[in-house]
JSON list of C-alpha atoms in Angstrom, two decimals:
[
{"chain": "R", "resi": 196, "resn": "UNK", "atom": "CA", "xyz": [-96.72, -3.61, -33.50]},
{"chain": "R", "resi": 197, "resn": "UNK", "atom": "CA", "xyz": [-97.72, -5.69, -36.57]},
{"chain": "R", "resi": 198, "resn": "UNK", "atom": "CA", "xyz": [-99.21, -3.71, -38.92]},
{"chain": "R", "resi": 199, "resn": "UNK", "atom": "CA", "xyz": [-98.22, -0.18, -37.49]},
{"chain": "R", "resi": 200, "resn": "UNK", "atom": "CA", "xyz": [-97.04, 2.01, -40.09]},
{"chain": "R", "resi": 201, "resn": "UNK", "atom": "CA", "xyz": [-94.31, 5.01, -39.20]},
{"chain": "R", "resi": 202, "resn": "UNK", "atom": "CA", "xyz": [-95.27, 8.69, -39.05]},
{"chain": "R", "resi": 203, "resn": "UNK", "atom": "CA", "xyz": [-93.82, 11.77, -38.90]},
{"chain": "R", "resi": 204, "resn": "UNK", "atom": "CA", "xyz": [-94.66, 14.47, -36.43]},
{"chain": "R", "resi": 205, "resn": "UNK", "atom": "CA", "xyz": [-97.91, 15.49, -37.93]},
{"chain": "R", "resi": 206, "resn": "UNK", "atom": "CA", "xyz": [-99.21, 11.83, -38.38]},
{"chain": "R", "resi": 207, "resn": "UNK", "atom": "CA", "xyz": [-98.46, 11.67, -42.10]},
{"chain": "R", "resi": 208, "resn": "UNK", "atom": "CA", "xyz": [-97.42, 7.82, -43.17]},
{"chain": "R", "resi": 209, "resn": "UNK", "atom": "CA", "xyz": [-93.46, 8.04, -43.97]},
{"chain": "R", "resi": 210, "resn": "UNK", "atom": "CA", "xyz": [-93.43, 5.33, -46.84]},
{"chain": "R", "resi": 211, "resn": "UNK", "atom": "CA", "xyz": [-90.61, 2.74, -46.59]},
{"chain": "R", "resi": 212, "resn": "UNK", "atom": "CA", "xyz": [-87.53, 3.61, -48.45]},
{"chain": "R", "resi": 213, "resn": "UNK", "atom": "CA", "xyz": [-86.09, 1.25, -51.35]},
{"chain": "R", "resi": 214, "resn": "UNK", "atom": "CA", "xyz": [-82.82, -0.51, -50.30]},
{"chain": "R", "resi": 215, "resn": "UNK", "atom": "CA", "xyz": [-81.06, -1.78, -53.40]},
{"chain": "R", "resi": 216, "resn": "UNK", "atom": "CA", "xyz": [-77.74, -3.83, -52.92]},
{"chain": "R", "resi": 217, "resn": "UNK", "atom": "CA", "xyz": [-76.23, -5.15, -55.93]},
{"chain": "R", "resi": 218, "resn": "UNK", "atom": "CA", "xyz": [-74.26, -7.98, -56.69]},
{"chain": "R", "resi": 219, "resn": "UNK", "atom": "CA", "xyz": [-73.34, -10.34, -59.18]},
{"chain": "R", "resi": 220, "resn": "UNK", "atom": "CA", "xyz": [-72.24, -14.02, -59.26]},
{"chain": "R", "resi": 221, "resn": "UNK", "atom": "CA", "xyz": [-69.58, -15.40, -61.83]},
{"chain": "R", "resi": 222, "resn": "UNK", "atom": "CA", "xyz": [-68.92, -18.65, -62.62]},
{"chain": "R", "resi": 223, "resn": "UNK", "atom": "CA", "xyz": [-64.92, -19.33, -63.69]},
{"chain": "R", "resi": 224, "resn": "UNK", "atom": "CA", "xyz": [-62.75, -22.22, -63.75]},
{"chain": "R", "resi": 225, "resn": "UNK", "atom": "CA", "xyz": [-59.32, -22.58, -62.63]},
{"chain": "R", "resi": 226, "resn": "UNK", "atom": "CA", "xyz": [-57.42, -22.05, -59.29]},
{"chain": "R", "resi": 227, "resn": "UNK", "atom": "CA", "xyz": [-56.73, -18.23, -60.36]},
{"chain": "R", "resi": 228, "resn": "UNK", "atom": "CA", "xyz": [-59.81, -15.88, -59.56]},
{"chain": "R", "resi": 229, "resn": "UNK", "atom": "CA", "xyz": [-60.40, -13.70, -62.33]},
{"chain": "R", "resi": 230, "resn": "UNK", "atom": "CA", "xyz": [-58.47, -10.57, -62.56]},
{"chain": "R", "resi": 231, "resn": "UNK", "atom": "CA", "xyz": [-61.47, -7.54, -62.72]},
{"chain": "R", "resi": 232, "resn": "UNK", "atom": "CA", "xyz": [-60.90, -4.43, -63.24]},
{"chain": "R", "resi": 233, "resn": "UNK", "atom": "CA", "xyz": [-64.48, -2.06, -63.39]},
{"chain": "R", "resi": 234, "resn": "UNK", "atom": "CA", "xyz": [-68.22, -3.04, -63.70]},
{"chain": "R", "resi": 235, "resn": "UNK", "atom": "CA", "xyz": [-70.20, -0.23, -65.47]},
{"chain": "R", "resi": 236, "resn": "UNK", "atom": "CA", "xyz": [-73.94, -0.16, -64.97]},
{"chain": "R", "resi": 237, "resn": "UNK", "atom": "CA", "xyz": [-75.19, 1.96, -68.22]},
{"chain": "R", "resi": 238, "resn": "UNK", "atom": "CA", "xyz": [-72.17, 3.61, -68.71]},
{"chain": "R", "resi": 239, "resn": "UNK", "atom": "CA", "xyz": [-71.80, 4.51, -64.48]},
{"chain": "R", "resi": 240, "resn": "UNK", "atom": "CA", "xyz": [-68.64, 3.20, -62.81]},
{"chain": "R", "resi": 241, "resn": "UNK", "atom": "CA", "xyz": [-69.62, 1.35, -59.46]},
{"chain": "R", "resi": 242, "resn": "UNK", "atom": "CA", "xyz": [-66.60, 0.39, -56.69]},
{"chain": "R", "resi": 243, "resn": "UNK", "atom": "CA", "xyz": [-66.60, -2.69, -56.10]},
{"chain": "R", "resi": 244, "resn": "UNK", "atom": "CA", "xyz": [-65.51, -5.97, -54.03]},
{"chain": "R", "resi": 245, "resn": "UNK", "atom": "CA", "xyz": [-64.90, -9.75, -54.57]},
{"chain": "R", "resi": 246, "resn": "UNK", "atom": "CA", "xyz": [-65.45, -12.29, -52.91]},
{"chain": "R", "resi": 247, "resn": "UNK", "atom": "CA", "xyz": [-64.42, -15.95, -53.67]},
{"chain": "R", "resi": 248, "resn": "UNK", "atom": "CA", "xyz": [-67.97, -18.18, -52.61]},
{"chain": "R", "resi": 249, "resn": "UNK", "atom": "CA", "xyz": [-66.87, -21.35, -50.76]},
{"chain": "R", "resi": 250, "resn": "UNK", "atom": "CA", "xyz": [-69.88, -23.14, -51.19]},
{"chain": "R", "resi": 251, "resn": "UNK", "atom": "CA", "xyz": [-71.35, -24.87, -54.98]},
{"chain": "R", "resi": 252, "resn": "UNK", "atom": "CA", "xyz": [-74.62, -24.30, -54.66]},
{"chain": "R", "resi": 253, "resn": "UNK", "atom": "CA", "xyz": [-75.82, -20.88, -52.85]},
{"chain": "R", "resi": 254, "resn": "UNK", "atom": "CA", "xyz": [-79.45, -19.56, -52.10]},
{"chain": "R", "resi": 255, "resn": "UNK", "atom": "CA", "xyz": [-80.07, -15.76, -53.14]},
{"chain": "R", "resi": 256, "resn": "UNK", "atom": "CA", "xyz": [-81.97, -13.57, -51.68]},
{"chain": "R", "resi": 257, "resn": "UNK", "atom": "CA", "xyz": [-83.89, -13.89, -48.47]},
{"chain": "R", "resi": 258, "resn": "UNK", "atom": "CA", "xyz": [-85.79, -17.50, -49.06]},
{"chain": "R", "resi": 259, "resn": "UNK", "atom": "CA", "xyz": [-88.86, -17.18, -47.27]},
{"chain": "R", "resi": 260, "resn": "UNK", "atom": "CA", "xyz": [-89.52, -13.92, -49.91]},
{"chain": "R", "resi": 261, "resn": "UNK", "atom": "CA", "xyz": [-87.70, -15.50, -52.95]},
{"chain": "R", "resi": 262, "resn": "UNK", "atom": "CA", "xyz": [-87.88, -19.12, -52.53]},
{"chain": "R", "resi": 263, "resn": "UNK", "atom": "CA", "xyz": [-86.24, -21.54, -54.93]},
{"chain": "R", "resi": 264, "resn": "UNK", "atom": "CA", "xyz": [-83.53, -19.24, -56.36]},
{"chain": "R", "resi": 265, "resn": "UNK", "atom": "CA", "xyz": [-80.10, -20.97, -56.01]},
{"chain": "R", "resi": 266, "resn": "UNK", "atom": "CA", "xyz": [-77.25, -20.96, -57.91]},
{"chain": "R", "resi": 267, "resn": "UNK", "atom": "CA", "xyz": [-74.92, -23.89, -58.66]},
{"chain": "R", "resi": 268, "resn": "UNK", "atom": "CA", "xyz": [-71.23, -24.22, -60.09]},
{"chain": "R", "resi": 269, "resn": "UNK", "atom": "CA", "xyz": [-70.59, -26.61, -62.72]},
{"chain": "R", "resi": 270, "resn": "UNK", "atom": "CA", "xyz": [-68.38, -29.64, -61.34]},
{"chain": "R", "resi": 271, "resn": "UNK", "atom": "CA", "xyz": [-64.81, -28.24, -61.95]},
{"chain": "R", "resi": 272, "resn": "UNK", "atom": "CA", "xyz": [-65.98, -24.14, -61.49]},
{"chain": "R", "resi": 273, "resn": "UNK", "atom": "CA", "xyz": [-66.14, -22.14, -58.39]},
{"chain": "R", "resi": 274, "resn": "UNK", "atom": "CA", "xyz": [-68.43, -18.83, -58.08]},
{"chain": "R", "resi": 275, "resn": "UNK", "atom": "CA", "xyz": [-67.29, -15.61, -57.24]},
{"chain": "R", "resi": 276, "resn": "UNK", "atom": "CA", "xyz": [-69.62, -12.37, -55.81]},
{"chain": "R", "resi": 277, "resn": "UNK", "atom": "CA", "xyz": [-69.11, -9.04, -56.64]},
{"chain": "R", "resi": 278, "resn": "UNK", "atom": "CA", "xyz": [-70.44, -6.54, -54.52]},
{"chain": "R", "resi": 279, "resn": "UNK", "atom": "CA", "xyz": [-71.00, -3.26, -55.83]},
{"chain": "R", "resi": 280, "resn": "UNK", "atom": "CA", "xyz": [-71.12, 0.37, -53.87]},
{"chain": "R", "resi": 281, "resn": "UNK", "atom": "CA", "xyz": [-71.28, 3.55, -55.95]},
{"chain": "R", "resi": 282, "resn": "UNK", "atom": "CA", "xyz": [-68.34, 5.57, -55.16]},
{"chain": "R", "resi": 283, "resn": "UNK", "atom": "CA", "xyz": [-68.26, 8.02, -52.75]},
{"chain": "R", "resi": 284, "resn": "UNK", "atom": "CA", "xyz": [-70.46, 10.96, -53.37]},
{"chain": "R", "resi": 285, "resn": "UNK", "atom": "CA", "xyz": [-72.38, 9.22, -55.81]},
{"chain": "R", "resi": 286, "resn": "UNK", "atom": "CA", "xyz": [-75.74, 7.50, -56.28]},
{"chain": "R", "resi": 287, "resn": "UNK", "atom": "CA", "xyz": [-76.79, 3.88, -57.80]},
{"chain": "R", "resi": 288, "resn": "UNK", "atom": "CA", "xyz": [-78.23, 3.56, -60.88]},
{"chain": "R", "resi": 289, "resn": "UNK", "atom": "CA", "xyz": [-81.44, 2.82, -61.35]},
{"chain": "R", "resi": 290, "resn": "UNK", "atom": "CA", "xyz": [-82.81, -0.68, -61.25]},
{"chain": "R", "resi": 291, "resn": "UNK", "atom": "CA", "xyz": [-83.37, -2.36, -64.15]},
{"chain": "R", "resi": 292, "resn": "UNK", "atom": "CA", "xyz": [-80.12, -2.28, -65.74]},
{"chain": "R", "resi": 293, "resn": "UNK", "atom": "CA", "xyz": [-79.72, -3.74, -69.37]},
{"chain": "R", "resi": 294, "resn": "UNK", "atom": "CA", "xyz": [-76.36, -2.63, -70.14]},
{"chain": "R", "resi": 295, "resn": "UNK", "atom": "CA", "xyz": [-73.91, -4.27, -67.68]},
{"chain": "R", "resi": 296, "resn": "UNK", "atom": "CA", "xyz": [-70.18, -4.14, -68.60]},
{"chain": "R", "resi": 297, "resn": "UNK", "atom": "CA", "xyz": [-67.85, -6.47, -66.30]},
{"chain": "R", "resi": 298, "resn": "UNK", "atom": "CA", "xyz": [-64.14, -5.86, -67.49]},
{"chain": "R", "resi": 299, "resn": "UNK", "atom": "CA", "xyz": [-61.68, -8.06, -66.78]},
{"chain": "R", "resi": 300, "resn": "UNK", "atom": "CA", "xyz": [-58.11, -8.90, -67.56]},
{"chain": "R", "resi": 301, "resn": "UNK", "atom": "CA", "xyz": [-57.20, -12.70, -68.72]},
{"chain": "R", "resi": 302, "resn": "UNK", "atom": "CA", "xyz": [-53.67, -13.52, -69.99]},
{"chain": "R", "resi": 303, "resn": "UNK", "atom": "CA", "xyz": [-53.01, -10.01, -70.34]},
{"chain": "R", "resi": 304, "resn": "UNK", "atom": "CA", "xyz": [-55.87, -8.71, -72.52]},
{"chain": "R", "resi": 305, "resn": "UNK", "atom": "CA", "xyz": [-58.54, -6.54, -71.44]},
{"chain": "R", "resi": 306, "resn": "UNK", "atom": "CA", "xyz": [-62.06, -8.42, -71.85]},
{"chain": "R", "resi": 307, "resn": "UNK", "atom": "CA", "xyz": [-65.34, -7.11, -71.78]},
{"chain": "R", "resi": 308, "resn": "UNK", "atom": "CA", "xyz": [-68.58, -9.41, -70.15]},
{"chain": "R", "resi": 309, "resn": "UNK", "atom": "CA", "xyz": [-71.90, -8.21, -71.09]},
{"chain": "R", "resi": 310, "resn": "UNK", "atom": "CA", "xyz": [-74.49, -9.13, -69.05]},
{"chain": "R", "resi": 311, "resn": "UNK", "atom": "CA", "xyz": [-77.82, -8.16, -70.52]},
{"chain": "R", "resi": 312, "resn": "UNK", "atom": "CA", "xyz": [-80.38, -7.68, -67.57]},
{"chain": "R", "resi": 313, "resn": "UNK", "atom": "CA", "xyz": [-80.69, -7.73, -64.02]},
{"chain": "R", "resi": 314, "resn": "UNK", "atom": "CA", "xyz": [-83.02, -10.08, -61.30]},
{"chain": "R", "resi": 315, "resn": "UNK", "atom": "CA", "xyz": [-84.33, -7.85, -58.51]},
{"chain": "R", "resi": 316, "resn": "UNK", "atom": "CA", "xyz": [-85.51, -10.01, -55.30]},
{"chain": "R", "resi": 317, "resn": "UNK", "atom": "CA", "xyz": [-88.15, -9.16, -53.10]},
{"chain": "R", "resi": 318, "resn": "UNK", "atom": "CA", "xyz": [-87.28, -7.64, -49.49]},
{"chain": "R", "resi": 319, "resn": "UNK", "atom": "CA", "xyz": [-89.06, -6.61, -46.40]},
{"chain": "R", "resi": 320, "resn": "UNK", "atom": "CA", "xyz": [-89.55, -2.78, -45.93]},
{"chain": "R", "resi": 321, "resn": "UNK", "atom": "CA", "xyz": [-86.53, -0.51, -44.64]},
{"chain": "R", "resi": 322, "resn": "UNK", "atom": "CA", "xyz": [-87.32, 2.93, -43.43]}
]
């Protein structure tokens, strides 16, 4: 019912829970998809997956809440996601993350991306 909240047993509102789901997007060049090996959010180790994104220009987020937020890849580049879980047993940091660390390995040196601050999108209520 539109506009129905849930309860719990004794008719107290049970407020929606946040859902946060974390990813990133990288832009690289080349046929060979980066080589990464951990992505620290303020110091915290988070598993995580890639995915190569087929597509140049992508929509993110759900539209009708975030509208106009696309991302494109320079002619030549292909984006990748990275989808980020905390391991097993632990919980996700915070959001509003300023201290991202993305390391990677290119021609056989360890490198270290910094990515300064995070964009959290708008979603529709979970409980």
């Amino acid at each position: 019912m539109p506009g129905a909240q849930m309860a719990d047993e004794n008719g107290n509102p049970i407020p929606p829970r946040a859902s946060i789901t974390r990813f990133i997007y990288v832009e690289y060049s080349g046929t060979k998809m980066p080589d990464i090996k951990a992505v620290l959010y303020n110091g915290v180790s988070l598993d995580f997956s890639i995915v190569r994104v087929k597509e140049k220009t992508i929509a993110v987020g759900d539209q009708d809440l975030n509208p106009g937020n696309t991302i494109t890849a320079k002619k030549g580049n292909t984006l990748l996601q990275i989808n980020l879980q905390p391991f097993e047993g632990k919980t996700m940091p915070e959001a509003g993350s300023k201290n991202i660390i993305i390391k990677s390995k290119f021609a056989g040196k360890l490198c270290k991306f910094y990515v300064t601050n995070e964009k959290a999108f708008a979603t529709l209520p979970r409980y």
